[in-house]
């Protein structure tokens, strides 16, 4: 069976408004690529990584007086991601510095971006190649998770009920994206709250995440996790589908990867399609503990299969082993 396909998600950081506009147009012209965010500064790039969950970063060499190479070098120590550098002048020294920072492609930008078909095709090809580059994963952080993120779809409600009923109220906060009609999510959370030792609620905007609580993503928003100093909060974003879903497991897991890094755990469980797999891969690259449900116990072995094929899941376990696997993460030091 072939792995489901989706375009590669590209984040563009460039100080030139014209360059940003043309880059979006030219990259979106390739059905294999999709621009998910365009930002004019490195500060905004950090925020966009959390909110847009890119597979690739295209960054200008110098943006707003700051070094794009230095930023990518820093990102590679916490949230490894394939990156391509744009520069008006490319030489051997620049390529060496970029490679040492973990950048996998360097493209020289012409003085004028208009009527530059060869340049744009070279850039698109470099982006596609960068996505296939080997990006070293950070080793498991060895830290107990501050938050656990779960993506689940078809066959999910009884699975979620079973897992939560087997978990102690001393566990770190859990945030779940369950693909379900919005009208049923409140009732689902109430039922879980009555029968499990964990407090279960529908997530609200900017809620502080508490140990022993589980937050179910509401419909009509993307639910993400943001770090506010030492405090983790939910963030309900605009109604823009990610990986074809609203809410999306990818949106949640990407946000955990970029906000919390290795001090987290993630799981992709039964469901159709591929939602959650790319986000779980970002978590694993950041040093988080990750798992997927096995074929034998999945109602539909779609999402967890893709997670396993992406190399996103460090472990593939049966449903009966999921609670124990999540509990064991809390014991890691």
Coordinates of C-alpha atoms in Angstrom, one line a residue:
X1 CA 0.0 0.0 0.0
X2 CA 1.4 3.4 -1.0
X3 CA 1.9 6.1 1.7
X4 CA -0.7 8.9 1.3
X5 CA 0.7 12.0 -0.4
X6 CA 0.5 15.6 0.6
X7 CA 2.5 18.7 -0.6
X8 CA 5.6 19.7 1.3
X9 CA 4.8 22.7 3.6
X10 CA 7.2 25.6 3.1
X11 CA 7.9 28.6 5.5
X12 CA 9.5 31.6 3.8
X13 CA 11.5 34.3 5.7
X14 CA 12.6 37.2 3.6
X15 CA 12.8 40.9 4.3
X16 CA 11.7 42.0 0.8
X17 CA 8.0 42.2 0.3
X18 CA 8.5 41.7 -3.4
X19 CA 10.6 38.6 -2.9
X20 CA 8.1 37.2 -0.4
X21 CA 5.2 37.7 -2.9
X22 CA 7.0 36.2 -5.9
X23 CA 8.4 33.3 -3.9
X24 CA 4.9 32.4 -2.7
X25 CA 3.6 32.5 -6.2
X26 CA 6.4 30.5 -7.7
X27 CA 6.6 27.9 -5.0
X28 CA 2.8 27.4 -4.9
X29 CA 3.0 26.8 -8.7
X30 CA 4.5 23.4 -7.9
X31 CA 1.8 21.0 -6.7
X32 CA 4.4 19.2 -4.7
X33 CA 5.0 22.3 -2.6
X34 CA 2.7 24.5 -0.5
X35 CA 3.6 27.8 1.2
X36 CA 2.1 27.8 4.6
X37 CA 3.6 31.0 6.0
X38 CA 5.5 34.1 4.8
X39 CA 7.3 36.3 7.3
X40 CA 9.6 39.4 7.1
X41 CA 11.7 38.8 10.2
X42 CA 13.5 36.1 12.1
X43 CA 11.5 36.8 15.2
X44 CA 8.3 36.1 13.3
X45 CA 9.8 33.0 11.8
X46 CA 10.0 31.4 15.3
X47 CA 6.3 32.1 15.9
X48 CA 5.4 30.9 12.4
X49 CA 7.1 27.5 13.1
X50 CA 4.7 26.9 15.9
X51 CA 1.6 28.1 14.1
X52 CA 2.2 26.7 10.6
X53 CA 4.2 23.5 11.1
X54 CA 6.5 23.6 8.1
X55 CA 8.4 20.7 6.6
X56 CA 10.9 23.1 5.1
X57 CA 12.3 26.6 5.7
X58 CA 13.5 29.0 3.0
X59 CA 15.4 31.8 4.6
X60 CA 17.3 34.8 3.4
X61 CA 21.0 35.0 4.3
X62 CA 20.6 38.3 6.1
X63 CA 17.2 39.4 7.2
X64 CA 16.6 42.6 9.2
X65 CA 20.3 42.8 10.1
X66 CA 20.3 39.3 11.5
X67 CA 22.0 36.2 10.2
X68 CA 19.7 33.5 8.8
X69 CA 22.6 31.0 9.1
X70 CA 22.9 31.7 12.9
X71 CA 19.2 31.2 13.4
X72 CA 19.1 27.9 11.5
X73 CA 22.2 26.7 13.5
X74 CA 20.2 27.5 16.7
X75 CA 17.0 25.8 15.5
X76 CA 18.9 22.7 14.6
X77 CA 19.9 22.2 18.2
X78 CA 16.2 22.2 19.4
X79 CA 13.9 21.6 16.4
X80 CA 15.9 20.1 13.4
X81 CA 14.2 20.9 10.1
X82 CA 15.4 20.9 6.5
X83 CA 16.4 24.5 5.5
X84 CA 17.4 26.2 2.3
X85 CA 19.4 29.5 2.2
X86 CA 18.9 32.3 -0.3
X87 CA 21.8 34.7 -0.9
X88 CA 22.7 37.4 -3.3
X89 CA 26.3 36.2 -3.4
X90 CA 27.3 32.5 -3.0
X91 CA 30.8 31.3 -2.7
X92 CA 32.6 28.3 -1.2
X93 CA 32.9 29.9 2.2
X94 CA 29.2 30.6 2.4
X95 CA 28.4 27.0 1.4
X96 CA 30.7 25.7 4.1
X97 CA 29.2 28.0 6.8
X98 CA 25.7 27.0 5.7
X99 CA 26.5 23.3 5.8
X100 CA 28.1 23.6 9.2
X101 CA 24.9 25.2 10.5
X102 CA 22.8 22.2 9.1
X103 CA 21.4 24.0 6.0
X104 CA 21.0 21.5 3.2
X105 CA 20.7 23.8 0.2
X106 CA 22.0 27.2 -0.9
X107 CA 20.6 29.1 -3.9
X108 CA 22.0 32.3 -5.3
X109 CA 19.3 35.0 -5.7
X110 CA 19.6 37.2 -8.8
X111 CA 19.5 40.9 -8.5
X112 CA 16.1 41.0 -10.2
X113 CA 13.5 38.3 -9.5
X114 CA 11.3 39.1 -12.5
X115 CA 11.4 36.9 -15.5
X116 CA 13.8 34.4 -13.9
X117 CA 12.2 31.1 -14.8
X118 CA 15.5 29.2 -14.5
X119 CA 16.1 30.6 -11.0
X120 CA 12.6 29.7 -9.8
X121 CA 12.8 26.2 -11.2
X122 CA 16.2 25.7 -9.5
X123 CA 14.8 26.9 -6.2
X124 CA 11.8 24.6 -6.4
X125 CA 14.1 21.7 -7.2
X126 CA 16.4 22.5 -4.3
X127 CA 13.4 22.7 -1.9
X128 CA 12.1 19.3 -3.1
X129 CA 15.6 17.8 -2.7
X130 CA 16.1 19.4 0.7
X131 CA 13.0 17.6 2.0
X132 CA 14.7 14.2 1.2
X133 CA 17.9 15.2 3.0
X134 CA 18.9 13.2 6.1
X135 CA 18.2 15.5 9.1
X136 CA 19.8 14.0 12.3
X137 CA 17.3 13.5 15.0
X138 CA 18.2 14.8 18.5
X139 CA 18.6 11.9 20.9
X140 CA 15.8 11.4 23.3
X141 CA 16.1 14.2 25.8
X142 CA 15.9 12.0 28.9
X143 CA 13.5 14.6 30.4
X144 CA 10.1 13.8 31.8
X145 CA 7.5 15.2 29.4
X146 CA 5.8 18.5 30.3
X147 CA 2.9 17.7 27.9
X148 CA 1.6 14.7 26.0
X149 CA 0.0 15.2 22.5
X150 CA -2.2 12.7 20.9
X151 CA -3.7 12.6 17.3
X152 CA -6.5 10.1 16.7
X153 CA -9.4 9.7 14.2
X154 CA -11.6 6.8 13.1
X155 CA -12.3 4.4 15.9
X156 CA -10.9 6.9 18.4
X157 CA -13.6 7.4 21.1
X158 CA -13.4 3.9 22.7
X159 CA -9.6 4.0 22.4
X160 CA -9.3 7.4 24.1
X161 CA -11.7 6.2 26.9
X162 CA -9.6 3.0 27.4
X163 CA -6.3 4.9 27.5
X164 CA -7.5 7.7 29.9
X165 CA -9.1 5.1 32.2
X166 CA -5.8 3.4 32.6
X167 CA -3.7 6.5 33.3
X168 CA -3.1 8.1 36.8
X169 CA -4.1 11.7 37.6
X170 CA -0.4 12.4 38.3
X171 CA 0.5 12.3 34.6
X172 CA 1.5 15.5 32.7
X173 CA -1.2 17.3 30.9
X174 CA -2.6 15.6 27.8
X175 CA -3.9 17.4 24.7
X176 CA -5.9 15.3 22.2
X177 CA -7.1 16.0 18.7
X178 CA -9.9 13.6 17.9
X179 CA -11.5 14.0 14.5
X180 CA -15.1 14.4 15.3
X181 CA -18.1 16.7 14.6
X182 CA -17.9 19.8 16.7
X183 CA -21.4 19.2 18.0
X184 CA -20.3 15.9 19.7
X185 CA -17.0 17.1 21.3
X186 CA -18.5 18.6 24.4
X187 CA -20.5 15.5 25.2
X188 CA -17.4 13.3 24.5
X189 CA -15.4 15.3 27.0
X190 CA -18.1 15.1 29.6
X191 CA -18.4 11.3 29.2
X192 CA -14.7 10.9 29.6
X193 CA -14.6 13.2 32.6
X194 CA -17.2 11.0 34.4
X195 CA -15.4 7.7 33.8
X196 CA -11.7 8.4 34.0
X197 CA -9.5 9.5 36.9
X198 CA -8.2 12.4 34.8
X199 CA -10.0 15.7 34.5
X200 CA -11.3 16.0 30.9
X201 CA -12.4 19.3 29.4
X202 CA -12.8 20.9 26.0
X203 CA -9.8 23.1 25.4
X204 CA -10.3 26.9 25.6
X205 CA -8.0 29.7 24.4
X206 CA -5.0 30.3 26.6
X207 CA -5.8 27.7 29.2
X208 CA -2.9 26.9 31.5
X209 CA -2.1 23.2 31.1
X210 CA -2.2 21.3 34.4
X211 CA -0.9 17.9 35.4
X212 CA -3.7 15.3 35.6
X213 CA -5.9 17.2 33.1
X214 CA -6.8 16.2 29.5
X215 CA -7.8 18.9 27.0
X216 CA -9.9 17.8 23.9
X217 CA -9.4 20.1 20.9
X218 CA -12.7 21.8 19.9
X219 CA -14.0 22.0 16.4
X220 CA -13.7 25.1 14.3
X221 CA -10.1 26.0 15.6
X222 CA -6.6 24.7 15.4
X223 CA -5.5 23.8 18.9
X224 CA -1.8 24.3 19.7
X225 CA 0.4 24.4 22.7
X226 CA 2.5 27.5 23.4
X227 CA 5.2 28.1 26.0
X228 CA 4.6 31.2 28.1
X229 CA 7.9 31.3 30.0
X230 CA 7.7 28.1 32.2
X231 CA 3.9 27.9 31.7
X232 CA 2.3 25.9 28.9
X233 CA -1.0 27.2 27.5
X234 CA -3.4 26.2 24.8
X235 CA -3.8 28.4 21.8
X236 CA -6.9 28.2 19.6
X237 CA -6.0 29.5 16.2
X238 CA -8.0 30.6 13.2
X239 CA -10.2 28.1 11.3
X240 CA -7.6 27.1 8.7
X241 CA -7.3 23.4 7.9
X242 CA -3.9 21.8 8.3
X243 CA -3.3 18.5 6.6
X244 CA -6.9 18.7 5.5
X245 CA -8.3 18.8 9.0
X246 CA -9.7 21.2 11.5
X247 CA -8.7 20.6 14.2
X248 CA -5.5 18.9 13.0
X249 CA -3.2 16.5 14.8
X250 CA -0.3 17.9 12.8
X251 CA -1.0 21.4 14.0
X252 CA -1.0 20.2 17.6
X253 CA 2.1 18.0 17.4
X254 CA 4.1 20.6 15.4
X255 CA 3.4 23.2 18.1
X256 CA 4.6 20.9 20.8
X257 CA 7.7 20.1 18.9
X258 CA 8.6 23.8 18.4
X259 CA 7.4 25.1 21.8
X260 CA 8.4 22.3 24.1
X261 CA 10.9 20.2 22.2
X262 CA 12.3 17.1 23.8
X263 CA 10.4 17.6 27.1
X264 CA 7.3 16.1 25.6
X265 CA 5.7 12.9 24.3
X266 CA 3.4 12.2 21.4
X267 CA 1.3 9.5 19.9
X268 CA -0.6 8.9 16.7
X269 CA -3.4 6.3 17.1
X270 CA -6.1 4.7 14.9
X271 CA -7.4 6.7 12.0
X272 CA -7.7 7.2 8.3
X273 CA -5.2 9.3 6.3
X274 CA -1.9 10.8 7.4
X275 CA -2.8 13.6 9.9
X276 CA -0.4 13.7 12.8
X277 CA 2.5 11.8 11.1
X278 CA 4.5 14.9 10.1
X279 CA 3.9 16.6 13.4
X280 CA 5.1 13.4 15.3
X281 CA 8.2 13.4 13.1
X282 CA 8.9 17.0 14.1
X283 CA 8.5 15.9 17.8
X284 CA 10.9 12.9 17.4
X285 CA 13.5 15.1 15.6
X286 CA 13.3 17.4 18.6
X287 CA 14.1 14.6 21.0
X288 CA 10.5 13.8 22.2
X289 CA 9.3 10.3 23.0
X290 CA 7.0 9.1 20.3
X291 CA 4.8 6.1 19.6
X292 CA 2.1 4.8 17.2
X293 CA -0.6 2.2 17.5
X294 CA -0.1 -1.1 15.8
X295 CA -2.1 -2.5 12.9
X296 CA -3.6 -5.4 14.9
X297 CA -5.4 -3.1 17.4
X298 CA -6.2 -0.1 15.1
X299 CA -9.7 0.2 13.7
X300 CA -8.0 1.8 10.7
X301 CA -4.3 1.5 10.3
X302 CA -3.8 4.7 8.4
X303 CA -2.5 7.6 10.5
X304 CA -0.3 5.3 12.6
X305 CA 1.0 3.4 9.6
X306 CA 2.2 6.7 8.0
X307 CA 3.7 7.8 11.3
X308 CA 5.7 4.5 11.3
X309 CA 6.7 4.8 7.7
X310 CA 7.9 8.4 8.2
X311 CA 10.1 7.2 11.0
X312 CA 8.1 9.4 13.3
X313 CA 7.3 6.7 15.9
X314 CA 10.1 5.4 18.0
X315 CA 7.8 2.6 19.1
X316 CA 4.8 0.9 17.5
X317 CA 2.7 -0.7 20.3
X318 CA -0.6 -2.4 20.8
X319 CA -3.5 -0.5 22.3
X320 CA -3.1 -2.4 25.6
X321 CA 0.5 -1.2 25.8
X322 CA -0.3 2.5 25.1
X323 CA -1.2 3.5 28.7
X324 CA 2.0 1.8 30.0
X325 CA 4.1 3.4 27.4
X326 CA 2.7 6.9 28.3
X327 CA 3.2 6.2 32.0
X328 CA 6.8 5.2 31.5
X329 CA 7.5 8.5 29.8
X330 CA 6.7 10.3 33.1
X331 CA 9.4 8.3 34.8
X332 CA 12.2 9.3 32.5
X333 CA 14.8 11.5 34.1

